[in-house]
Short mmCIF file of N, CA and C in Angstrom, two decimals:
data_model
loop_
_atom_site.label_atom_id
_atom_site.label_comp_id
_atom_site.label_asym_id
_atom_site.label_seq_id
_atom_site.Cartn_x
_atom_site.Cartn_y
_atom_site.Cartn_z
N MET A 115 -15.10 -41.35 -39.46
CA MET A 115 -16.50 -41.98 -38.81
C MET A 115 -16.30 -41.00 -37.57
N LYS A 116 -13.94 -41.16 -37.15
CA LYS A 116 -13.86 -40.15 -35.87
C LYS A 116 -13.99 -38.89 -36.34
N LYS A 117 -13.57 -38.02 -37.55
CA LYS A 117 -13.48 -36.66 -37.76
C LYS A 117 -14.61 -36.49 -37.63
N ILE A 118 -15.99 -36.80 -38.53
CA ILE A 118 -16.73 -36.25 -38.50
C ILE A 118 -17.89 -36.13 -36.85
N ALA A 119 -16.97 -37.20 -36.08
CA ALA A 119 -17.55 -36.51 -34.85
C ALA A 119 -17.52 -35.48 -34.18
N ILE A 120 -15.77 -35.49 -34.38
CA ILE A 120 -15.02 -34.42 -34.05
C ILE A 120 -15.70 -32.92 -34.65
N ILE A 121 -15.61 -32.93 -36.18
CA ILE A 121 -16.51 -31.64 -36.43
C ILE A 121 -17.63 -31.80 -35.94
N THR A 122 -18.76 -32.95 -35.88
CA THR A 122 -19.82 -32.11 -35.25
C THR A 122 -20.11 -31.39 -34.14
N PHE A 123 -18.86 -32.04 -32.88
CA PHE A 123 -18.96 -31.61 -32.11
C PHE A 123 -18.68 -30.46 -32.23
N VAL A 124 -17.46 -29.94 -33.04
CA VAL A 124 -16.84 -28.24 -32.38
C VAL A 124 -17.98 -27.76 -33.15
N PHE A 125 -18.46 -27.57 -34.11
CA PHE A 125 -19.68 -26.76 -34.88
C PHE A 125 -20.72 -26.77 -33.40
N LEU A 126 -21.20 -28.30 -33.32
CA LEU A 126 -21.63 -27.86 -31.76
C LEU A 126 -21.84 -27.18 -30.84
N SER A 127 -20.24 -27.06 -31.09
CA SER A 127 -20.22 -26.28 -28.79
C SER A 127 -19.34 -24.75 -29.64
N SER A 128 -19.65 -24.60 -30.70
CA SER A 128 -19.20 -22.90 -31.17
C SER A 128 -21.07 -21.86 -30.94
N PHE A 129 -21.65 -23.06 -31.23
CA PHE A 129 -23.20 -22.42 -31.43
C PHE A 129 -23.34 -22.15 -29.50
N SER A 130 -22.90 -22.68 -28.59
CA SER A 130 -23.04 -22.63 -27.23
C SER A 130 -22.40 -20.65 -26.83
N PHE A 131 -21.58 -21.15 -27.23
CA PHE A 131 -20.35 -19.25 -27.06
C PHE A 131 -21.13 -18.04 -27.67
N ALA A 132 -22.06 -18.35 -28.79
CA ALA A 132 -22.22 -17.35 -29.75
C ALA A 132 -23.78 -16.58 -29.26
N GLN A 133 -23.38 -15.41 -28.67
CA GLN A 133 -24.69 -14.97 -28.48
C GLN A 133 -26.11 -14.80 -28.86
N GLU A 134 -26.67 -14.56 -28.83
CA GLU A 134 -28.11 -14.44 -29.46
C GLU A 134 -28.67 -13.09 -29.52
N TRP A 135 -28.84 -13.23 -30.26
CA TRP A 135 -29.46 -11.55 -30.84
C TRP A 135 -30.78 -12.05 -31.05
N GLN A 136 -31.85 -10.81 -30.33
CA GLN A 136 -33.32 -10.99 -31.16
C GLN A 136 -33.55 -9.78 -32.04
N THR A 137 -34.24 -10.54 -32.54
CA THR A 137 -34.87 -9.55 -33.19
C THR A 137 -36.76 -9.30 -33.28
N ASN A 138 -36.74 -9.63 -32.27
CA ASN A 138 -38.70 -9.80 -31.80
C ASN A 138 -38.07 -9.02 -30.19
N PHE A 139 -39.10 -7.60 -30.18
CA PHE A 139 -38.69 -7.05 -28.91
C PHE A 139 -39.89 -8.03 -28.08
N GLU A 140 -41.15 -7.80 -27.97
CA GLU A 140 -41.79 -8.44 -27.21
C GLU A 140 -41.21 -9.91 -26.68
N GLU A 141 -40.55 -10.69 -27.68
CA GLU A 141 -40.08 -11.93 -27.28
C GLU A 141 -39.00 -11.57 -26.70
N ALA A 142 -38.07 -10.06 -26.34
CA ALA A 142 -36.74 -9.80 -25.56
C ALA A 142 -37.42 -10.04 -24.18
N LYS A 143 -38.21 -8.93 -24.61
CA LYS A 143 -39.29 -8.61 -22.98
C LYS A 143 -39.26 -9.80 -21.84
N LYS A 144 -40.13 -10.54 -22.64
CA LYS A 144 -40.61 -12.11 -22.47
C LYS A 144 -39.43 -12.74 -21.14
N ILE A 145 -37.81 -13.13 -22.29
CA ILE A 145 -37.23 -13.44 -22.46
C ILE A 145 -36.20 -12.85 -20.97
N ALA A 146 -36.65 -12.08 -20.92
CA ALA A 146 -35.85 -10.81 -20.14
C ALA A 146 -37.00 -10.91 -18.75
N THR A 147 -38.04 -11.11 -18.30
CA THR A 147 -38.75 -11.45 -17.51
C THR A 147 -37.97 -12.26 -16.94
N GLU A 148 -38.44 -13.43 -17.25
CA GLU A 148 -38.14 -15.15 -16.92
C GLU A 148 -37.23 -15.09 -16.94
N GLN A 149 -35.77 -14.96 -17.05
CA GLN A 149 -33.89 -14.71 -16.77
C GLN A 149 -33.88 -13.14 -16.18
N ASP A 150 -34.94 -12.53 -14.99
CA ASP A 150 -34.53 -11.11 -14.27
C ASP A 150 -33.30 -10.11 -15.07
N LYS A 151 -33.10 -9.85 -16.32
CA LYS A 151 -32.53 -9.54 -16.73
C LYS A 151 -32.90 -8.41 -17.50
N ASN A 152 -31.65 -7.08 -17.95
CA ASN A 152 -32.13 -5.50 -18.63
C ASN A 152 -32.00 -6.14 -20.09
N VAL A 153 -32.59 -5.60 -21.00
CA VAL A 153 -32.41 -5.80 -22.15
C VAL A 153 -31.26 -4.32 -22.85
N VAL A 154 -30.40 -5.50 -23.42
CA VAL A 154 -30.17 -3.63 -24.24
C VAL A 154 -30.17 -4.15 -26.14
N ILE A 155 -30.95 -2.45 -27.42
CA ILE A 155 -31.48 -2.51 -28.41
C ILE A 155 -29.97 -1.75 -28.70
N VAL A 156 -29.86 -2.30 -29.87
CA VAL A 156 -28.58 -2.39 -31.29
C VAL A 156 -28.65 -1.69 -32.19
N PHE A 157 -29.68 -0.24 -32.77
CA PHE A 157 -29.91 0.00 -33.39
C PHE A 157 -28.94 0.37 -34.58
N SER A 158 -29.13 -0.28 -35.05
CA SER A 158 -27.33 -0.19 -36.30
C SER A 158 -28.13 0.27 -38.34
N GLY A 159 -26.76 0.06 -38.22
CA GLY A 159 -26.99 0.88 -40.40
C GLY A 159 -25.63 -0.44 -40.36
N SER A 160 -25.95 -2.04 -40.49
CA SER A 160 -25.02 -2.43 -40.74
C SER A 160 -24.31 -2.31 -41.81
N ASP A 161 -24.57 -2.07 -43.20
CA ASP A 161 -24.32 -2.46 -44.37
C ASP A 161 -23.54 -0.91 -45.11
N TRP A 162 -24.30 0.45 -43.53
CA TRP A 162 -23.81 1.92 -44.24
C TRP A 162 -23.12 3.03 -42.98
N CYS A 163 -23.13 2.34 -42.18
CA CYS A 163 -22.71 3.04 -40.41
C CYS A 163 -21.09 2.26 -40.59
N ALA A 164 -20.36 3.37 -40.92
CA ALA A 164 -19.33 3.12 -39.96
C ALA A 164 -18.82 3.21 -39.01
N PRO A 165 -19.76 3.41 -38.56
CA PRO A 165 -18.98 3.15 -36.90
C PRO A 165 -20.10 1.96 -36.50
N CYS A 166 -21.45 1.75 -37.28
CA CYS A 166 -21.91 0.33 -36.81
C CYS A 166 -20.99 -0.63 -36.60
N ILE A 167 -20.05 -0.58 -38.17
CA ILE A 167 -19.74 -1.89 -38.30
C ILE A 167 -18.33 -1.62 -37.04
N LYS A 168 -18.18 -0.81 -36.74
CA LYS A 168 -16.69 -0.93 -36.35
C LYS A 168 -17.34 -1.19 -34.58
N LEU A 169 -17.69 -1.08 -34.58
CA LEU A 169 -18.68 -1.67 -33.17
C LEU A 169 -19.23 -3.35 -32.94
N ASP A 170 -19.41 -3.89 -33.97
CA ASP A 170 -19.64 -4.67 -34.33
C ASP A 170 -18.52 -6.02 -34.12
N LYS A 171 -17.60 -5.23 -35.20
CA LYS A 171 -16.26 -5.87 -35.34
C LYS A 171 -15.71 -5.91 -34.00
N ASN A 172 -15.66 -4.76 -33.36
CA ASN A 172 -14.30 -4.69 -31.93
C ASN A 172 -15.11 -4.53 -30.74
N ILE A 173 -16.10 -4.78 -30.87
CA ILE A 173 -17.03 -4.84 -28.99
C ILE A 173 -18.32 -5.87 -29.43
N TRP A 174 -19.25 -6.41 -30.54
CA TRP A 174 -20.06 -7.18 -30.26
C TRP A 174 -19.94 -8.58 -30.21
N GLN A 175 -18.33 -8.69 -31.28
CA GLN A 175 -17.68 -9.86 -31.95
C GLN A 175 -17.30 -10.28 -30.58
N SER A 176 -16.95 -9.57 -29.85
CA SER A 176 -15.72 -9.46 -28.81
C SER A 176 -15.38 -11.08 -27.59
N GLU A 177 -15.03 -12.37 -27.35
CA GLU A 177 -15.21 -12.78 -26.31
C GLU A 177 -15.83 -12.05 -25.26
N ALA A 178 -14.83 -10.95 -24.60
CA ALA A 178 -15.24 -10.49 -23.07
C ALA A 178 -17.32 -10.11 -23.32
N PHE A 179 -17.29 -9.30 -24.80
CA PHE A 179 -19.00 -8.81 -24.26
C PHE A 179 -19.87 -10.29 -24.95
N LYS A 180 -19.36 -10.57 -25.48
CA LYS A 180 -20.17 -11.77 -25.58
C LYS A 180 -20.17 -13.29 -23.87
N LYS A 181 -19.27 -13.44 -23.75
CA LYS A 181 -19.39 -13.64 -22.26
C LYS A 181 -20.11 -12.98 -21.34
N GLU A 182 -19.74 -11.70 -21.18
CA GLU A 182 -20.87 -10.81 -20.40
C GLU A 182 -21.85 -10.53 -20.69
N ALA A 183 -22.62 -10.18 -21.72
CA ALA A 183 -23.49 -11.04 -22.91
C ALA A 183 -25.05 -11.44 -22.00
N LYS A 184 -24.40 -12.71 -21.99
CA LYS A 184 -24.65 -13.47 -22.19
C LYS A 184 -24.62 -14.09 -20.40
N GLU A 185 -24.31 -13.61 -19.82
CA GLU A 185 -25.43 -13.83 -18.26
C GLU A 185 -26.05 -12.28 -17.46
N GLU A 186 -25.40 -11.43 -18.44
CA GLU A 186 -26.07 -10.00 -17.71
C GLU A 186 -27.78 -9.32 -18.86
N TRP A 187 -27.68 -9.72 -20.16
CA TRP A 187 -28.59 -9.10 -20.92
C TRP A 187 -28.84 -10.12 -21.45
N VAL A 188 -30.50 -9.54 -22.19
CA VAL A 188 -30.98 -10.00 -23.63
C VAL A 188 -31.03 -9.30 -24.63
N LEU A 189 -29.96 -9.64 -25.42
CA LEU A 189 -30.07 -8.59 -26.71
C LEU A 189 -30.85 -8.09 -28.04
N VAL A 190 -31.33 -7.18 -28.69
CA VAL A 190 -31.72 -6.97 -29.31
C VAL A 190 -31.35 -5.95 -30.52
N LYS A 191 -31.44 -6.35 -32.07
CA LYS A 191 -30.42 -6.15 -32.34
C LYS A 191 -32.08 -5.22 -33.95
N ALA A 192 -32.13 -4.16 -34.30
CA ALA A 192 -32.23 -3.23 -34.76
C ALA A 192 -31.82 -2.38 -36.00
N ASN A 193 -32.01 -3.69 -36.50
CA ASN A 193 -31.53 -3.34 -37.97
C ASN A 193 -31.27 -2.14 -38.87
N PHE A 194 -30.52 -1.37 -39.52
CA PHE A 194 -31.99 -0.46 -40.97
C PHE A 194 -30.39 -0.47 -41.57
N PRO A 195 -30.09 -2.28 -42.63
CA PRO A 195 -29.27 -1.56 -43.62
C PRO A 195 -30.32 -1.43 -45.26
N ARG A 196 -29.22 -0.25 -45.79
CA ARG A 196 -29.64 -0.14 -46.75
C ARG A 196 -29.61 -0.26 -48.56
N LYS A 197 -28.65 -1.43 -48.41
CA LYS A 197 -28.19 -2.22 -49.67
C LYS A 197 -29.95 -3.32 -49.60
N LYS A 198 -29.73 -3.74 -50.85
CA LYS A 198 -30.48 -4.31 -51.72
C LYS A 198 -30.73 -5.34 -51.20
N ALA A 199 -29.25 -6.13 -51.59
CA ALA A 199 -28.69 -7.42 -51.16
C ALA A 199 -29.23 -7.45 -50.29
N ASN A 200 -28.85 -6.38 -48.80
CA ASN A 200 -28.87 -6.89 -47.54
C ASN A 200 -30.73 -6.21 -46.70
N GLU A 201 -31.49 -6.28 -47.67
CA GLU A 201 -32.89 -5.57 -47.32
C GLU A 201 -33.34 -7.19 -46.82
N LEU A 202 -34.16 -6.34 -45.01
CA LEU A 202 -34.79 -6.94 -44.18
C LEU A 202 -36.65 -7.75 -44.82
N PRO A 203 -36.56 -8.51 -44.21
CA PRO A 203 -38.41 -8.76 -44.66
C PRO A 203 -39.23 -7.43 -44.10
N LYS A 204 -39.98 -7.51 -44.32
CA LYS A 204 -41.22 -6.81 -44.65
C LYS A 204 -41.69 -6.12 -43.07
N GLU A 205 -41.91 -7.32 -42.89
CA GLU A 205 -41.57 -7.76 -41.49
C GLU A 205 -41.02 -6.84 -40.02
N GLN A 206 -39.63 -7.04 -40.72
CA GLN A 206 -38.96 -7.24 -39.13
C GLN A 206 -38.75 -5.45 -40.31
N THR A 207 -38.81 -4.60 -41.54
CA THR A 207 -38.20 -3.57 -41.12
C THR A 207 -38.92 -2.56 -40.57
N GLU A 208 -40.54 -2.75 -40.69
CA GLU A 208 -41.60 -2.29 -39.70
C GLU A 208 -42.16 -2.57 -38.23
N HIS A 209 -40.96 -3.59 -38.16
CA HIS A 209 -41.24 -4.27 -36.15
C HIS A 209 -39.57 -3.45 -35.87
N ASN A 210 -38.98 -3.06 -36.68
CA ASN A 210 -37.83 -2.03 -36.28
C ASN A 210 -38.08 -0.79 -36.20
N ARG A 211 -38.81 -0.18 -37.45
CA ARG A 211 -38.99 1.20 -37.63
C ARG A 211 -39.59 1.94 -36.49
N LYS A 212 -40.58 0.87 -35.64
CA LYS A 212 -41.86 0.82 -34.92
C LYS A 212 -40.70 0.76 -33.44
N LEU A 213 -39.40 0.37 -33.26
CA LEU A 213 -38.93 0.57 -32.40
C LEU A 213 -37.79 2.00 -31.67
N ALA A 214 -37.45 1.80 -33.42
CA ALA A 214 -36.72 3.02 -34.08
C ALA A 214 -37.87 4.51 -33.43
N GLU A 215 -39.07 4.40 -33.63
CA GLU A 215 -40.06 5.97 -33.23
C GLU A 215 -40.38 5.67 -31.92
N LYS A 216 -40.02 4.56 -31.05
CA LYS A 216 -40.26 4.58 -29.52
C LYS A 216 -39.15 5.25 -28.74
N TYR A 217 -37.65 4.35 -29.57
CA TYR A 217 -36.25 4.17 -28.47
C TYR A 217 -35.54 5.13 -29.15
N ASN A 218 -36.07 5.62 -30.55
CA ASN A 218 -34.03 6.12 -31.11
C ASN A 218 -34.81 7.33 -32.00
N VAL A 219 -36.08 7.68 -31.18
CA VAL A 219 -36.24 9.51 -32.24
C VAL A 219 -35.62 10.43 -32.91
N GLU A 220 -34.48 10.66 -31.64
CA GLU A 220 -33.46 11.07 -32.71
C GLU A 220 -32.53 10.05 -34.64
N GLY A 221 -32.96 9.05 -34.37
CA GLY A 221 -32.03 9.02 -35.44
C GLY A 221 -30.63 8.72 -35.63
N SER A 222 -30.33 8.22 -33.75
CA SER A 222 -28.52 7.94 -34.09
C SER A 222 -28.19 6.80 -34.23
N PHE A 223 -27.00 6.69 -35.32
CA PHE A 223 -27.21 5.27 -35.21
C PHE A 223 -25.27 4.79 -34.94
N PRO A 224 -24.61 4.90 -34.74
CA PRO A 224 -25.06 3.17 -34.21
C PRO A 224 -25.82 3.90 -32.68
N LEU A 225 -26.65 3.66 -32.02
CA LEU A 225 -27.04 3.55 -30.92
C LEU A 225 -27.64 2.77 -30.06
N VAL A 226 -27.62 2.15 -28.51
CA VAL A 226 -27.48 1.16 -28.04
C VAL A 226 -28.35 1.83 -26.31
N VAL A 227 -29.32 1.63 -26.53
CA VAL A 227 -30.62 1.67 -25.54
C VAL A 227 -30.81 0.14 -24.63
N VAL A 228 -31.03 1.13 -22.97
CA VAL A 228 -30.45 -0.26 -23.03
C VAL A 228 -31.58 0.30 -21.33
N LEU A 229 -32.50 -1.07 -21.21
CA LEU A 229 -34.34 -0.96 -20.79
C LEU A 229 -33.89 -2.04 -19.54
N ASP A 230 -35.08 -2.00 -18.61
CA ASP A 230 -35.34 -2.58 -17.47
C ASP A 230 -35.60 -3.95 -18.02
N LYS A 231 -36.39 -4.76 -17.67
CA LYS A 231 -37.41 -6.05 -18.77
C LYS A 231 -38.28 -5.29 -18.57
N ASN A 232 -39.10 -3.67 -18.67
CA ASN A 232 -39.90 -3.91 -18.28
C ASN A 232 -40.39 -2.64 -19.91
N GLY A 233 -39.07 -2.88 -20.05
CA GLY A 233 -38.92 -1.66 -21.26
C GLY A 233 -38.55 -0.08 -21.28
N LYS A 234 -39.12 0.27 -19.99
CA LYS A 234 -37.98 1.20 -19.04
C LYS A 234 -37.21 1.95 -19.72
N VAL A 235 -36.25 3.72 -20.10
CA VAL A 235 -35.38 2.95 -20.20
C VAL A 235 -34.34 3.96 -19.41
N LEU A 236 -33.57 3.22 -18.79
CA LEU A 236 -32.89 3.09 -18.28
C LEU A 236 -31.08 3.83 -18.92
N GLY A 237 -30.68 3.85 -19.07
CA GLY A 237 -30.19 4.55 -20.32
C GLY A 237 -29.21 4.22 -21.31
N LYS A 238 -29.14 5.12 -22.62
CA LYS A 238 -28.48 5.68 -24.18
C LYS A 238 -27.64 6.13 -24.26
N MET A 239 -26.83 5.04 -25.36
CA MET A 239 -24.90 5.54 -25.63
C MET A 239 -24.47 4.94 -27.07
N GLY A 240 -23.66 5.73 -27.55
CA GLY A 240 -23.52 5.69 -28.89
C GLY A 240 -22.49 4.63 -29.13
N PHE A 241 -21.85 5.48 -30.39
CA PHE A 241 -20.47 4.54 -30.34
C PHE A 241 -19.18 5.39 -29.22
N LYS A 242 -18.40 4.17 -28.49
CA LYS A 242 -17.32 5.31 -28.16
C LYS A 242 -15.70 3.93 -28.63
N ASN A 243 -14.78 4.65 -28.75
CA ASN A 243 -13.55 3.68 -29.47
C ASN A 243 -12.68 3.62 -28.62
N VAL A 244 -13.84 2.43 -27.72
CA VAL A 244 -12.87 1.90 -26.30
C VAL A 244 -12.96 0.54 -26.18
N SER A 245 -12.23 0.25 -25.28
CA SER A 245 -11.44 -1.72 -25.63
C SER A 245 -13.61 -2.78 -24.97
N PRO A 246 -13.48 -2.93 -25.58
CA PRO A 246 -14.46 -4.49 -25.34
C PRO A 246 -14.95 -4.25 -23.67
N GLU A 247 -14.26 -4.68 -22.45
CA GLU A 247 -13.90 -5.05 -21.04
C GLU A 247 -14.06 -3.53 -20.95
N GLU A 248 -14.29 -1.85 -21.63
CA GLU A 248 -14.52 -0.57 -21.02
C GLU A 248 -15.80 -0.11 -21.95
N TYR A 249 -16.12 -0.55 -22.67
CA TYR A 249 -17.62 -0.66 -22.96
C TYR A 249 -18.38 -1.24 -22.17
N ILE A 250 -18.47 -2.37 -21.80
CA ILE A 250 -18.85 -3.21 -20.98
C ILE A 250 -19.79 -2.45 -19.54
N LYS A 251 -18.28 -1.40 -18.60
CA LYS A 251 -18.41 -1.25 -17.35
C LYS A 251 -19.22 0.33 -17.83
N MET A 252 -19.18 0.48 -19.00
CA MET A 252 -20.23 1.75 -19.34
C MET A 252 -21.52 1.78 -19.60
N ILE A 253 -21.56 -0.45 -20.17
CA ILE A 253 -23.12 -0.08 -20.36
C ILE A 253 -23.86 -1.00 -18.98
N HIS A 254 -23.16 -1.19 -17.96
CA HIS A 254 -23.09 -1.51 -16.39
C HIS A 254 -23.31 -0.27 -15.84
N ALA A 255 -22.71 1.35 -16.45
CA ALA A 255 -22.52 2.46 -15.92
C ALA A 255 -24.45 3.01 -15.74
N LEU A 256 -24.76 2.21 -17.28
CA LEU A 256 -26.39 3.16 -17.77
C LEU A 256 -27.36 2.36 -17.20
N GLU A 257 -27.30 1.26 -16.09
CA GLU A 257 -28.36 0.34 -15.57
C GLU A 257 -28.14 1.29 -14.24
N LYS A 258 -26.85 1.68 -13.04
CA LYS A 258 -27.09 2.39 -12.09
C LYS A 258 -27.83 3.53 -12.23
N LYS A 259 -27.89 3.68 -13.46
CA LYS A 259 -28.17 5.79 -12.67
C LYS A 259 -29.92 5.50 -12.15
#
């Protein structure tokens, strides 16, 4: 019984450290307004874009980014997978397409767009082969422009 309690505790506590990626932009803006945070949208091709995959592995999954994101931003992932096995629901695909029409007209992947809580673009950047700490600084620099 003690083992089950410990396993349950470890499992549930791991969720408190996980960053929450929103998939609905309107919901993200609402959260950003409530928490007085900026929004970071990541346009990604999770199963075909090598720099997107590297950015996810090296930056988004890093403890430094998770910690900073929890404190500073509301995260939105606009994913554009190509493989049938990774296909998103039609509503999500349409939602991501509309987001791209507004914030990723150039069709860049990956693209990180930093917005204020009202949806005004503060800056954009793509993949950079830097440490998580350096990437965090670059996101903050976009907020200050």
